[in-house]
PDB file of C-alpha atoms in Angstrom:
ATOM      1  CA  ALA J1343      -2.697  28.418 -11.415  1.00  0.00           C
ATOM      2  CA  GLN J1344       0.298  27.192  -9.773  1.00  0.00           C
ATOM      3  CA  LYS J1345      -2.011  25.175  -6.926  1.00  0.00           C
ATOM      4  CA  ILE J1346       1.879  24.158  -5.171  1.00  0.00           C
ATOM      5  CA  THR J1347       5.126  26.647  -4.620  1.00  0.00           C
ATOM      6  CA  GLN J1348       8.184  25.239  -3.517  1.00  0.00           C
ATOM      7  CA  THR J1349      10.628  28.877  -3.720  1.00  0.00           C
ATOM      8  CA  GLN J1350      14.025  27.079  -2.655  1.00  0.00           C
ATOM      9  CA  PRO J1351      15.471  25.290  -5.596  1.00  0.00           C
ATOM     10  CA  GLY J1352      18.200  24.061  -3.121  1.00  0.00           C
ATOM     11  CA  MET J1353      19.058  24.237  -0.115  1.00  0.00           C
ATOM     12  CA  PHE J1354      22.403  23.380   1.283  1.00  0.00           C
ATOM     13  CA  VAL J1355      22.327  21.994   5.107  1.00  0.00           C
ATOM     14  CA  GLN J1356      25.065  20.691   7.578  1.00  0.00           C
ATOM     15  CA  GLU J1357      25.851  17.065   8.607  1.00  0.00           C
ATOM     16  CA  LYS J1358      23.617  16.559  11.852  1.00  0.00           C
ATOM     17  CA  GLU J1359      21.664  19.489  11.594  1.00  0.00           C
ATOM     18  CA  ALA J1360      18.473  20.719  10.966  1.00  0.00           C
ATOM     19  CA  VAL J1361      16.529  22.218   7.737  1.00  0.00           C
ATOM     20  CA  THR J1362      13.332  22.938   6.629  1.00  0.00           C
ATOM     21  CA  LEU J1363      11.900  22.860   3.111  1.00  0.00           C
ATOM     22  CA  ASP J1364       9.009  25.864   2.136  1.00  0.00           C
ATOM     23  CA  CYS J1365       5.463  24.738   0.887  1.00  0.00           C
ATOM     24  CA  THR J1366       2.492  26.681   0.246  1.00  0.00           C
ATOM     25  CA  TYR J1367       0.012  25.938  -0.931  1.00  0.00           C
ATOM     26  CA  ASP J1368      -3.416  27.577  -2.623  1.00  0.00           C
ATOM     27  CA  THR J1369      -6.932  25.734  -2.872  1.00  0.00           C
ATOM     28  CA  SER J1370     -10.827  26.934  -1.278  1.00  0.00           C
ATOM     29  CA  ASP J1371     -11.620  23.084  -0.989  1.00  0.00           C
ATOM     30  CA  PRO J1372     -12.100  22.879   3.408  1.00  0.00           C
ATOM     31  CA  SER J1373     -10.725  18.683   3.082  1.00  0.00           C
ATOM     32  CA  TYR J1374      -7.720  18.247   1.303  1.00  0.00           C
ATOM     33  CA  GLY J1375      -4.145  17.108   2.270  1.00  0.00           C
ATOM     34  CA  LEU J1376      -0.771  17.014   2.075  1.00  0.00           C
ATOM     35  CA  PHE J1377       2.658  15.135   1.594  1.00  0.00           C
ATOM     36  CA  TRP J1378       5.981  15.958   0.812  1.00  0.00           C
ATOM     37  CA  TYR J1379       7.889  12.752  -1.341  1.00  0.00           C
ATOM     38  CA  LYS J1380      11.915  12.489  -1.316  1.00  0.00           C
ATOM     39  CA  GLN J1381      13.743  11.660  -4.575  1.00  0.00           C
ATOM     40  CA  PRO J1382      16.762  10.633  -4.330  1.00  0.00           C
ATOM     41  CA  SER J1383      18.936  10.432  -7.501  1.00  0.00           C
ATOM     42  CA  SER J1384      18.379   6.850  -7.859  1.00  0.00           C
ATOM     43  CA  GLY J1385      15.166   8.119  -8.825  1.00  0.00           C
ATOM     44  CA  GLU J1386      12.066   6.307  -7.390  1.00  0.00           C
ATOM     45  CA  MET J1387       9.493   7.929  -5.630  1.00  0.00           C
ATOM     46  CA  ILE J1388       9.575   7.976  -1.585  1.00  0.00           C
ATOM     47  CA  PHE J1389       6.377   8.939   0.253  1.00  0.00           C
ATOM     48  CA  LEU J1390       6.982  10.435   3.739  1.00  0.00           C
ATOM     49  CA  ILE J1391       5.040  12.359   5.436  1.00  0.00           C
ATOM     50  CA  TYR J1392       1.140  13.436   5.037  1.00  0.00           C
ATOM     51  CA  GLN J1393      -1.167  16.270   6.351  1.00  0.00           C
ATOM     52  CA  GLY J1394      -4.820  16.093   6.380  1.00  0.00           C
ATOM     53  CA  SER J1395      -6.439  19.843   6.365  1.00  0.00           C
ATOM     54  CA  TYR J1396      -8.439  19.370   9.785  1.00  0.00           C
ATOM     55  CA  ASP J1397      -5.407  17.902  11.058  1.00  0.00           C
ATOM     56  CA  GLN J1398      -5.030  19.639  14.331  1.00  0.00           C
ATOM     57  CA  GLN J1399      -1.294  18.244  15.279  1.00  0.00           C
ATOM     58  CA  ASN J1400       1.344  18.650  12.815  1.00  0.00           C
ATOM     59  CA  ALA J1401       2.977  15.332  11.530  1.00  0.00           C
ATOM     60  CA  THR J1402       5.461  13.903  12.280  1.00  0.00           C
ATOM     61  CA  GLU J1403       7.125  10.788  11.254  1.00  0.00           C
ATOM     62  CA  GLY J1404      10.490  10.108  12.450  1.00  0.00           C
ATOM     63  CA  ARG J1405      12.995  12.896  12.322  1.00  0.00           C
ATOM     64  CA  TYR J1406      10.486  13.885   9.399  1.00  0.00           C
ATOM     65  CA  SER J1407       7.755  16.832  10.133  1.00  0.00           C
ATOM     66  CA  LEU J1408       5.074  18.718   8.847  1.00  0.00           C
ATOM     67  CA  ASN J1409       4.674  22.681  10.152  1.00  0.00           C
ATOM     68  CA  PHE J1410       1.201  22.343   9.265  1.00  0.00           C
ATOM     69  CA  GLN J1411      -0.274  26.241   8.767  1.00  0.00           C
ATOM     70  CA  LYS J1412      -3.088  26.346   7.597  1.00  0.00           C
ATOM     71  CA  ALA J1413      -4.013  29.964   7.725  1.00  0.00           C
ATOM     72  CA  ARG J1414      -1.051  30.616   6.479  1.00  0.00           C
ATOM     73  CA  LYS J1415      -1.800  27.989   3.642  1.00  0.00           C
ATOM     74  CA  SER J1416       1.978  26.765   4.311  1.00  0.00           C
ATOM     75  CA  ALA J1417       3.506  23.539   5.130  1.00  0.00           C
ATOM     76  CA  ASN J1418       6.580  23.538   5.576  1.00  0.00           C
ATOM     77  CA  LEU J1419       8.893  20.480   6.041  1.00  0.00           C
ATOM     78  CA  VAL J1420      11.307  19.471   8.827  1.00  0.00           C
ATOM     79  CA  ILE J1421      14.346  17.459   8.520  1.00  0.00           C
ATOM     80  CA  SER J1422      15.963  17.016  11.501  1.00  0.00           C
ATOM     81  CA  ALA J1423      19.474  15.388  12.365  1.00  0.00           C
ATOM     82  CA  SER J1424      20.261  15.722   8.105  1.00  0.00           C
ATOM     83  CA  GLN J1425      22.380  12.792   7.391  1.00  0.00           C
ATOM     84  CA  LEU J1426      24.548  12.522   4.372  1.00  0.00           C
ATOM     85  CA  GLY J1427      21.239  10.388   2.690  1.00  0.00           C
ATOM     86  CA  ASP J1428      19.183  12.844   2.962  1.00  0.00           C
ATOM     87  CA  SER J1429      20.631  14.684   0.429  1.00  0.00           C
ATOM     88  CA  ALA J1430      17.871  14.347  -3.185  1.00  0.00           C
ATOM     89  CA  MET J1431      15.212  16.231  -4.472  1.00  0.00           C
ATOM     90  CA  TYR J1432      11.557  17.192  -1.610  1.00  0.00           C
ATOM     91  CA  PHE J1433       8.452  17.553  -3.930  1.00  0.00           C
ATOM     92  CA  CYS J1434       4.718  18.795  -1.492  1.00  0.00           C
ATOM     93  CA  ALA J1435       2.250  17.424  -3.432  1.00  0.00           C
ATOM     94  CA  MET J1436      -1.774  18.811  -2.078  1.00  0.00           C
ATOM     95  CA  ARG J1437      -4.587  16.168  -3.098  1.00  0.00           C
ATOM     96  CA  GLU J1438      -8.255  17.727  -3.317  1.00  0.00           C
ATOM     97  CA  ALA J1439     -11.452  15.921  -3.370  1.00  0.00           C
ATOM     98  CA  LEU J1440     -11.688  14.976  -6.676  1.00  0.00           C
ATOM     99  CA  ASN J1441      -8.755  13.210  -6.553  1.00  0.00           C
ATOM    100  CA  ASP J1442      -5.688  14.926  -8.217  1.00  0.00           C
ATOM    101  CA  MET J1443      -2.875  15.385  -6.645  1.00  0.00           C
ATOM    102  CA  ARG J1444      -0.444  18.094  -7.695  1.00  0.00           C
ATOM    103  CA  PHE J1445       2.928  18.276  -7.287  1.00  0.00           C
ATOM    104  CA  GLY J1446       5.182  21.783  -6.750  1.00  0.00           C
ATOM    105  CA  ALA J1447       8.560  21.750  -8.578  1.00  0.00           C
ATOM    106  CA  GLY J1448      11.102  20.772  -5.745  1.00  0.00           C
ATOM    107  CA  THR J1449      13.516  21.332  -4.246  1.00  0.00           C
ATOM    108  CA  ARG J1450      16.819  20.108  -4.182  1.00  0.00           C
ATOM    109  CA  LEU J1451      18.690  18.845  -0.885  1.00  0.00           C
ATOM    110  CA  THR J1452      22.594  18.734  -0.034  1.00  0.00           C
ATOM    111  CA  VAL J1453      24.284  17.328   3.324  1.00  0.00           C
ATOM    112  CA  LYS J1454      27.052  18.657   3.745  1.00  0.00           C
ATOM    113  CA  PRO J1455      29.445  17.156   5.779  1.00  0.00           C
TER     114      PRO J1455
ATOM    115  CA  ASN W 445       5.281  -7.086  -3.028  1.00  0.00           C
ATOM    116  CA  ALA W 446       5.707  -5.993  -6.196  1.00  0.00           C
ATOM    117  CA  GLY W 447       3.252  -2.846  -6.027  1.00  0.00           C
ATOM    118  CA  VAL W 448       3.489  -1.032  -9.567  1.00  0.00           C
ATOM    119  CA  THR W 449       5.373  -1.825 -12.215  1.00  0.00           C
ATOM    120  CA  GLN W 450       6.273   0.456 -15.563  1.00  0.00           C
ATOM    121  CA  THR W 451       8.326  -0.861 -18.618  1.00  0.00           C
ATOM    122  CA  PRO W 452      10.429  -0.072 -20.450  1.00  0.00           C
ATOM    123  CA  LYS W 453      12.714   2.078 -18.196  1.00  0.00           C
ATOM    124  CA  PHE W 454      14.545   3.178 -21.130  1.00  0.00           C
ATOM    125  CA  GLN W 455      12.932   4.324 -24.047  1.00  0.00           C
ATOM    126  CA  VAL W 456      14.675   5.953 -27.566  1.00  0.00           C
ATOM    127  CA  LEU W 457      11.970   7.419 -30.169  1.00  0.00           C
ATOM    128  CA  LYS W 458      12.524   9.182 -33.020  1.00  0.00           C
ATOM    129  CA  THR W 459      10.638  12.050 -33.836  1.00  0.00           C
ATOM    130  CA  GLY W 460       6.814  10.819 -35.140  1.00  0.00           C
ATOM    131  CA  GLN W 461       7.104   7.464 -34.332  1.00  0.00           C
ATOM    132  CA  SER W 462       4.044   5.503 -31.783  1.00  0.00           C
ATOM    133  CA  MET W 463       4.907   3.750 -28.338  1.00  0.00           C
ATOM    134  CA  THR W 464       3.285   2.711 -25.765  1.00  0.00           C
ATOM    135  CA  LEU W 465       4.344   2.808 -22.133  1.00  0.00           C
ATOM    136  CA  GLN W 466       2.809  -0.269 -19.638  1.00  0.00           C
ATOM    137  CA  CYS W 467       1.940  -0.101 -16.593  1.00  0.00           C
ATOM    138  CA  ALA W 468       0.879  -2.383 -13.827  1.00  0.00           C
ATOM    139  CA  GLN W 469      -0.013  -1.799 -10.242  1.00  0.00           C
ATOM    140  CA  ASP W 470      -1.227  -5.397  -7.858  1.00  0.00           C
ATOM    141  CA  MET W 471      -2.649  -4.268  -5.116  1.00  0.00           C
ATOM    142  CA  ASN W 472      -6.022  -3.097  -6.514  1.00  0.00           C
ATOM    143  CA  HIS W 473      -6.424   0.808  -6.942  1.00  0.00           C
ATOM    144  CA  GLU W 474      -9.077   2.148  -7.981  1.00  0.00           C
ATOM    145  CA  TYR W 475      -6.781   4.974  -8.813  1.00  0.00           C
ATOM    146  CA  MET W 476      -4.309   5.505 -11.621  1.00  0.00           C
ATOM    147  CA  SER W 477      -2.314   7.884 -13.138  1.00  0.00           C
ATOM    148  CA  TRP W 478       0.422   8.959 -15.534  1.00  0.00           C
ATOM    149  CA  TYR W 479       2.575  12.064 -14.261  1.00  0.00           C
ATOM    150  CA  ARG W 480       5.600  13.097 -16.771  1.00  0.00           C
ATOM    151  CA  GLN W 481       8.638  14.703 -14.985  1.00  0.00           C
ATOM    152  CA  ASP W 482      10.505  17.808 -16.175  1.00  0.00           C
ATOM    153  CA  PRO W 483      13.657  19.864 -14.649  1.00  0.00           C
ATOM    154  CA  GLY W 484      12.595  23.090 -13.014  1.00  0.00           C
ATOM    155  CA  MET W 485       8.881  21.591 -13.418  1.00  0.00           C
ATOM    156  CA  GLY W 486       8.038  19.603 -10.751  1.00  0.00           C
ATOM    157  CA  LEU W 487       5.682  16.705 -12.059  1.00  0.00           C
ATOM    158  CA  ARG W 488       3.021  16.743 -14.472  1.00  0.00           C
ATOM    159  CA  LEU W 489      -0.362  14.864 -14.259  1.00  0.00           C
ATOM    160  CA  ILE W 490      -0.713  13.861 -17.787  1.00  0.00           C
ATOM    161  CA  HIS W 491      -4.138  11.561 -17.363  1.00  0.00           C
ATOM    162  CA  TYR W 492      -6.303   9.763 -14.549  1.00  0.00           C
ATOM    163  CA  SER W 493      -8.544   6.700 -14.144  1.00  0.00           C
ATOM    164  CA  VAL W 494     -11.013   6.452 -11.615  1.00  0.00           C
ATOM    165  CA  GLY W 495     -11.725   2.595 -11.793  1.00  0.00           C
ATOM    166  CA  ALA W 496     -11.847   0.209 -15.553  1.00  0.00           C
ATOM    167  CA  GLY W 497     -13.420   1.502 -18.695  1.00  0.00           C
ATOM    168  CA  ILE W 498     -13.064   5.642 -16.183  1.00  0.00           C
ATOM    169  CA  THR W 499      -9.764   8.064 -17.728  1.00  0.00           C
ATOM    170  CA  ASP W 500      -9.789  11.491 -18.000  1.00  0.00           C
ATOM    171  CA  GLN W 501      -7.561  14.389 -18.550  1.00  0.00           C
ATOM    172  CA  GLY W 502      -5.418  16.003 -16.647  1.00  0.00           C
ATOM    173  CA  GLU W 503      -3.010  19.772 -17.258  1.00  0.00           C
ATOM    174  CA  VAL W 504      -0.814  18.312 -19.614  1.00  0.00           C
ATOM    175  CA  PRO W 505      -3.283  16.023 -22.180  1.00  0.00           C
ATOM    176  CA  ASN W 506      -1.776  16.687 -25.708  1.00  0.00           C
ATOM    177  CA  GLY W 507      -0.339  14.165 -27.851  1.00  0.00           C
ATOM    178  CA  TYR W 508      -1.009  11.200 -24.317  1.00  0.00           C
ATOM    179  CA  ASN W 509      -3.549   8.379 -24.862  1.00  0.00           C
ATOM    180  CA  VAL W 510      -4.772   6.758 -21.828  1.00  0.00           C
ATOM    181  CA  SER W 511      -7.355   3.809 -22.048  1.00  0.00           C
ATOM    182  CA  ARG W 512      -8.145   1.288 -18.820  1.00  0.00           C
ATOM    183  CA  SER W 513      -9.813  -2.388 -19.953  1.00  0.00           C
ATOM    184  CA  THR W 514      -8.520  -3.510 -16.256  1.00  0.00           C
ATOM    185  CA  THR W 515      -8.497  -2.116 -12.874  1.00  0.00           C
ATOM    186  CA  GLU W 516      -4.232  -3.192 -13.343  1.00  0.00           C
ATOM    187  CA  ASP W 517      -3.095  -1.850 -16.224  1.00  0.00           C
ATOM    188  CA  PHE W 518      -3.326   1.618 -17.669  1.00  0.00           C
ATOM    189  CA  PRO W 519      -1.027   2.356 -20.379  1.00  0.00           C
ATOM    190  CA  LEU W 520       0.322   5.023 -22.388  1.00  0.00           C
ATOM    191  CA  ARG W 521       0.189   6.084 -25.665  1.00  0.00           C
ATOM    192  CA  LEU W 522       2.177   8.403 -27.185  1.00  0.00           C
ATOM    193  CA  LEU W 523       1.090   8.319 -30.742  1.00  0.00           C
ATOM    194  CA  SER W 524       3.528  10.402 -32.512  1.00  0.00           C
ATOM    195  CA  ALA W 525       6.040  11.482 -30.260  1.00  0.00           C
ATOM    196  CA  ALA W 526       7.830  14.453 -30.702  1.00  0.00           C
ATOM    197  CA  PRO W 527      10.717  16.323 -28.554  1.00  0.00           C
ATOM    198  CA  SER W 528       8.723  17.720 -26.527  1.00  0.00           C
ATOM    199  CA  GLN W 529       7.595  14.137 -25.028  1.00  0.00           C
ATOM    200  CA  THR W 530      11.164  14.021 -24.422  1.00  0.00           C
ATOM    201  CA  SER W 531      10.958  13.654 -20.141  1.00  0.00           C
ATOM    202  CA  VAL W 532      10.453  10.895 -17.299  1.00  0.00           C
ATOM    203  CA  TYR W 533       7.150   9.195 -16.630  1.00  0.00           C
ATOM    204  CA  PHE W 534       5.563   7.822 -14.280  1.00  0.00           C
ATOM    205  CA  CYS W 535       3.276   5.823 -13.392  1.00  0.00           C
ATOM    206  CA  ALA W 536       1.014   6.110  -9.773  1.00  0.00           C
ATOM    207  CA  SER W 537      -1.232   4.650  -7.773  1.00  0.00           C
ATOM    208  CA  SER W 538      -3.333   4.692  -5.001  1.00  0.00           C
ATOM    209  CA  GLN W 539      -6.773   3.006  -3.087  1.00  0.00           C
ATOM    210  CA  GLY W 540      -9.124   5.427  -3.052  1.00  0.00           C
ATOM    211  CA  ALA W 541     -11.677   7.097  -6.123  1.00  0.00           C
ATOM    212  CA  ASP W 542     -13.947   8.871  -3.523  1.00  0.00           C
ATOM    213  CA  TYR W 543     -14.468  12.215  -3.184  1.00  0.00           C
ATOM    214  CA  GLY W 544     -13.425  11.758   0.030  1.00  0.00           C
ATOM    215  CA  ALA W 545     -10.325  10.614  -1.131  1.00  0.00           C
ATOM    216  CA  THR W 546      -7.403  13.564   0.373  1.00  0.00           C
ATOM    217  CA  ASN W 547      -5.255  11.482   2.581  1.00  0.00           C
ATOM    218  CA  GLU W 548      -4.921   8.766   0.346  1.00  0.00           C
ATOM    219  CA  LYS W 549      -0.590   8.860  -0.649  1.00  0.00           C
ATOM    220  CA  LEU W 550       0.200   7.267  -4.463  1.00  0.00           C
ATOM    221  CA  PHE W 551       2.540   4.738  -4.963  1.00  0.00           C
ATOM    222  CA  PHE W 552       4.879   5.185  -7.615  1.00  0.00           C
ATOM    223  CA  GLY W 553       6.279   3.048 -10.139  1.00  0.00           C
ATOM    224  CA  SER W 554       9.971   3.649 -11.016  1.00  0.00           C
ATOM    225  CA  GLY W 555       9.453   6.112 -14.084  1.00  0.00           C
ATOM    226  CA  THR W 556      10.548   5.812 -18.247  1.00  0.00           C
ATOM    227  CA  GLN W 557      13.025   7.709 -19.125  1.00  0.00           C
ATOM    228  CA  LEU W 558      12.171   8.643 -22.450  1.00  0.00           C
ATOM    229  CA  SER W 559      14.267  10.208 -25.513  1.00  0.00           C
ATOM    230  CA  VAL W 560      12.718  12.034 -28.191  1.00  0.00           C
ATOM    231  CA  LEU W 561      15.109  12.414 -31.317  1.00  0.00           C
TER     232      LEU W 561
END
């Protein structure tokens, strides 16, 4: 069963605007971590942000924030003030207690000038 | 810091050939893993290891072997390459291998683009 679902294969955003990338997950484990990675066209995987299942506050890292809604099992990534360099694939991932990190199919974000 | 080093970056094989993708990390990480990335499917876990001498299967292990004789190295072997194994392969590692290591991010290598003809 798919544990991480990213329903937006592609997204467009105008430069300097904010964009939300959706992610829902499925787990029965009370302890888990949620991650977002960025993959630019060069191919490397860049860690962006982390949210723990017990964290009360939404995680933020610079222009990135994670909109964590535990009851709805969603962990959407919000990028504020988009820049051209934000154009990339974005992957949502979850790590449960037995170590494996599982990834969604990804969302390709294109920032328009 | 070298981090996670994968070699080669590119490889072309003929169907039936075997090869080994190398992965080494210099961060003394206990946990290491191999993923394959295919369009529209994200990254899928092939095999992983929680320490030297310990390996286990992920989601898509068929056609691949791994071993972990040292903490640093985690090679991935393709026994008899098939066109379905054409993909981008990533090695990744993280510090912990405990039950509670849910907060540990993965550090990725730069990837290997493999084509099987």
